[in-house]
Amino acid sequence: EKADPEDKYFKFDEDVRQAFLPTSSAYNPLFLEHTAPLYNAVMGVESAGPLLHSFVRFTKVRRIIEIGAGYTSLWLLQALKDNDEEQDR
């Protein structure tokens, strides 16, 4: 059940969500649309892509050596791009 926006305890909920929700381009619908064809449930990488993205973003690395090119590659590339954009700010 949604809170009444007039309720004093909930009137700033939407502002807080907008301020603190992740804004990473990795969760952009267009990015997710492009990664979808590479996703294969049998491979067990459903959590690996976002995990690797978060790890690269946290450690702020600028180079990665990866063996293979598939679902996780796009997540790693997006993380590197996000890191570069952050460094340019």
mmCIF file of C-alpha atoms in Angstrom:
data_model
loop_
_atom_site.group_PDB
_atom_site.id
_atom_site.type_symbol
_atom_site.label_atom_id
_atom_site.label_comp_id
_atom_site.label_asym_id
_atom_site.label_seq_id
_atom_site.Cartn_x
_atom_site.Cartn_y
_atom_site.Cartn_z
ATOM 1 C CA GLU A 1 0.000 0.000 0.000
ATOM 2 C CA LYS A 2 1.358 3.404 -0.960
ATOM 3 C CA ALA A 3 1.781 6.032 1.696
ATOM 4 C CA ASP A 4 -0.388 9.087 1.641
ATOM 5 C CA PRO A 5 1.762 11.897 0.157
ATOM 6 C CA GLU A 6 0.134 14.319 2.575
ATOM 7 C CA ASP A 7 1.371 12.314 5.562
ATOM 8 C CA LYS A 8 4.210 14.262 7.197
ATOM 9 C CA TYR A 9 6.297 11.102 7.565
ATOM 10 C CA PHE A 10 6.218 10.272 3.874
ATOM 11 C CA LYS A 11 6.070 13.611 2.076
ATOM 12 C CA PHE A 12 9.787 13.551 1.179
ATOM 13 C CA ASP A 13 9.979 9.894 0.130
ATOM 14 C CA GLU A 14 10.070 10.606 -3.592
ATOM 15 C CA ASP A 15 12.783 13.259 -3.206
ATOM 16 C CA VAL A 16 14.913 10.865 -1.145
ATOM 17 C CA ARG A 17 14.463 8.083 -3.711
ATOM 18 C CA GLN A 18 15.558 10.359 -6.531
ATOM 19 C CA ALA A 19 18.589 11.535 -4.572
ATOM 20 C CA PHE A 20 19.828 8.137 -3.453
ATOM 21 C CA LEU A 21 18.727 5.560 -5.992
ATOM 22 C CA PRO A 22 21.532 4.285 -8.220
ATOM 23 C CA THR A 23 21.884 6.269 -11.416
ATOM 24 C CA SER A 24 24.445 4.027 -13.058
ATOM 25 C CA SER A 25 24.107 3.705 -16.799
ATOM 26 C CA ALA A 26 24.483 -0.054 -16.297
ATOM 27 C CA TYR A 27 20.890 -0.129 -15.127
ATOM 28 C CA ASN A 28 19.657 1.975 -18.001
ATOM 29 C CA PRO A 29 16.938 0.102 -19.928
ATOM 30 C CA LEU A 30 18.890 0.501 -23.184
ATOM 31 C CA PHE A 31 22.002 -1.115 -21.681
ATOM 32 C CA LEU A 32 19.942 -3.964 -20.243
ATOM 33 C CA GLU A 33 18.276 -4.436 -23.633
ATOM 34 C CA HIS A 34 21.698 -4.842 -25.274
ATOM 35 C CA THR A 35 22.925 -7.327 -22.689
ATOM 36 C CA ALA A 36 19.775 -9.468 -22.816
ATOM 37 C CA PRO A 37 20.717 -11.437 -25.982
ATOM 38 C CA LEU A 38 24.024 -12.460 -24.391
ATOM 39 C CA TYR A 39 22.411 -13.721 -21.209
ATOM 40 C CA ASN A 40 22.265 -17.494 -20.865
ATOM 41 C CA ALA A 41 20.711 -18.885 -17.679
ATOM 42 C CA VAL A 42 22.701 -22.112 -18.027
ATOM 43 C CA MET A 43 26.010 -20.252 -17.718
ATOM 44 C CA GLY A 44 25.267 -18.979 -14.187
ATOM 45 C CA VAL A 45 26.410 -15.419 -14.812
ATOM 46 C CA GLU A 46 23.178 -13.668 -13.888
ATOM 47 C CA SER A 47 24.807 -12.158 -10.802
ATOM 48 C CA ALA A 48 28.371 -12.015 -12.108
ATOM 49 C CA GLY A 49 27.803 -9.091 -14.490
ATOM 50 C CA PRO A 50 26.409 -6.674 -11.896
ATOM 51 C CA LEU A 51 28.910 -7.949 -9.315
ATOM 52 C CA LEU A 52 31.884 -7.317 -11.607
ATOM 53 C CA HIS A 53 30.470 -3.910 -12.556
ATOM 54 C CA SER A 54 30.227 -2.961 -8.872
ATOM 55 C CA PHE A 55 33.713 -4.287 -8.137
ATOM 56 C CA VAL A 56 35.312 -2.317 -10.989
ATOM 57 C CA ARG A 57 33.414 0.823 -9.997
ATOM 58 C CA PHE A 58 34.460 0.431 -6.363
ATOM 59 C CA THR A 59 38.128 -0.200 -7.091
ATOM 60 C CA LYS A 60 38.282 2.496 -9.823
ATOM 61 C CA VAL A 61 40.552 0.431 -12.058
ATOM 62 C CA ARG A 62 41.251 1.748 -15.541
ATOM 63 C CA ARG A 63 42.379 -1.467 -17.240
ATOM 64 C CA ILE A 64 41.062 -5.009 -17.220
ATOM 65 C CA ILE A 65 42.290 -8.198 -18.822
ATOM 66 C CA GLU A 66 39.432 -10.550 -19.545
ATOM 67 C CA ILE A 67 39.445 -13.933 -21.216
ATOM 68 C CA GLY A 68 36.337 -14.383 -23.319
ATOM 69 C CA ALA A 69 33.739 -12.018 -24.626
ATOM 70 C CA GLY A 70 30.164 -12.406 -23.546
ATOM 71 C CA TYR A 71 27.624 -11.260 -21.011
ATOM 72 C CA THR A 72 30.065 -10.093 -18.348
ATOM 73 C CA SER A 73 32.227 -8.254 -20.901
ATOM 74 C CA LEU A 74 29.550 -5.622 -21.452
ATOM 75 C CA TRP A 75 29.213 -5.068 -17.719
ATOM 76 C CA LEU A 76 32.969 -4.636 -17.367
ATOM 77 C CA LEU A 77 33.139 -2.259 -20.315
ATOM 78 C CA GLN A 78 30.290 -0.194 -18.890
ATOM 79 C CA ALA A 79 32.064 0.003 -15.543
ATOM 80 C CA LEU A 80 35.262 1.224 -17.225
ATOM 81 C CA LYS A 81 33.267 3.814 -19.153
ATOM 82 C CA ASP A 82 31.537 4.950 -15.942
ATOM 83 C CA ASN A 83 34.922 5.225 -14.202
ATOM 84 C CA ASP A 84 36.331 7.327 -17.062
ATOM 85 C CA GLU A 85 33.321 9.644 -17.018
ATOM 86 C CA GLU A 86 33.638 10.023 -13.260
ATOM 87 C CA GLN A 87 37.340 10.883 -13.555
ATOM 88 C CA ASP A 88 36.561 13.522 -16.183
ATOM 89 C CA ARG A 89 34.153 15.394 -13.875
#
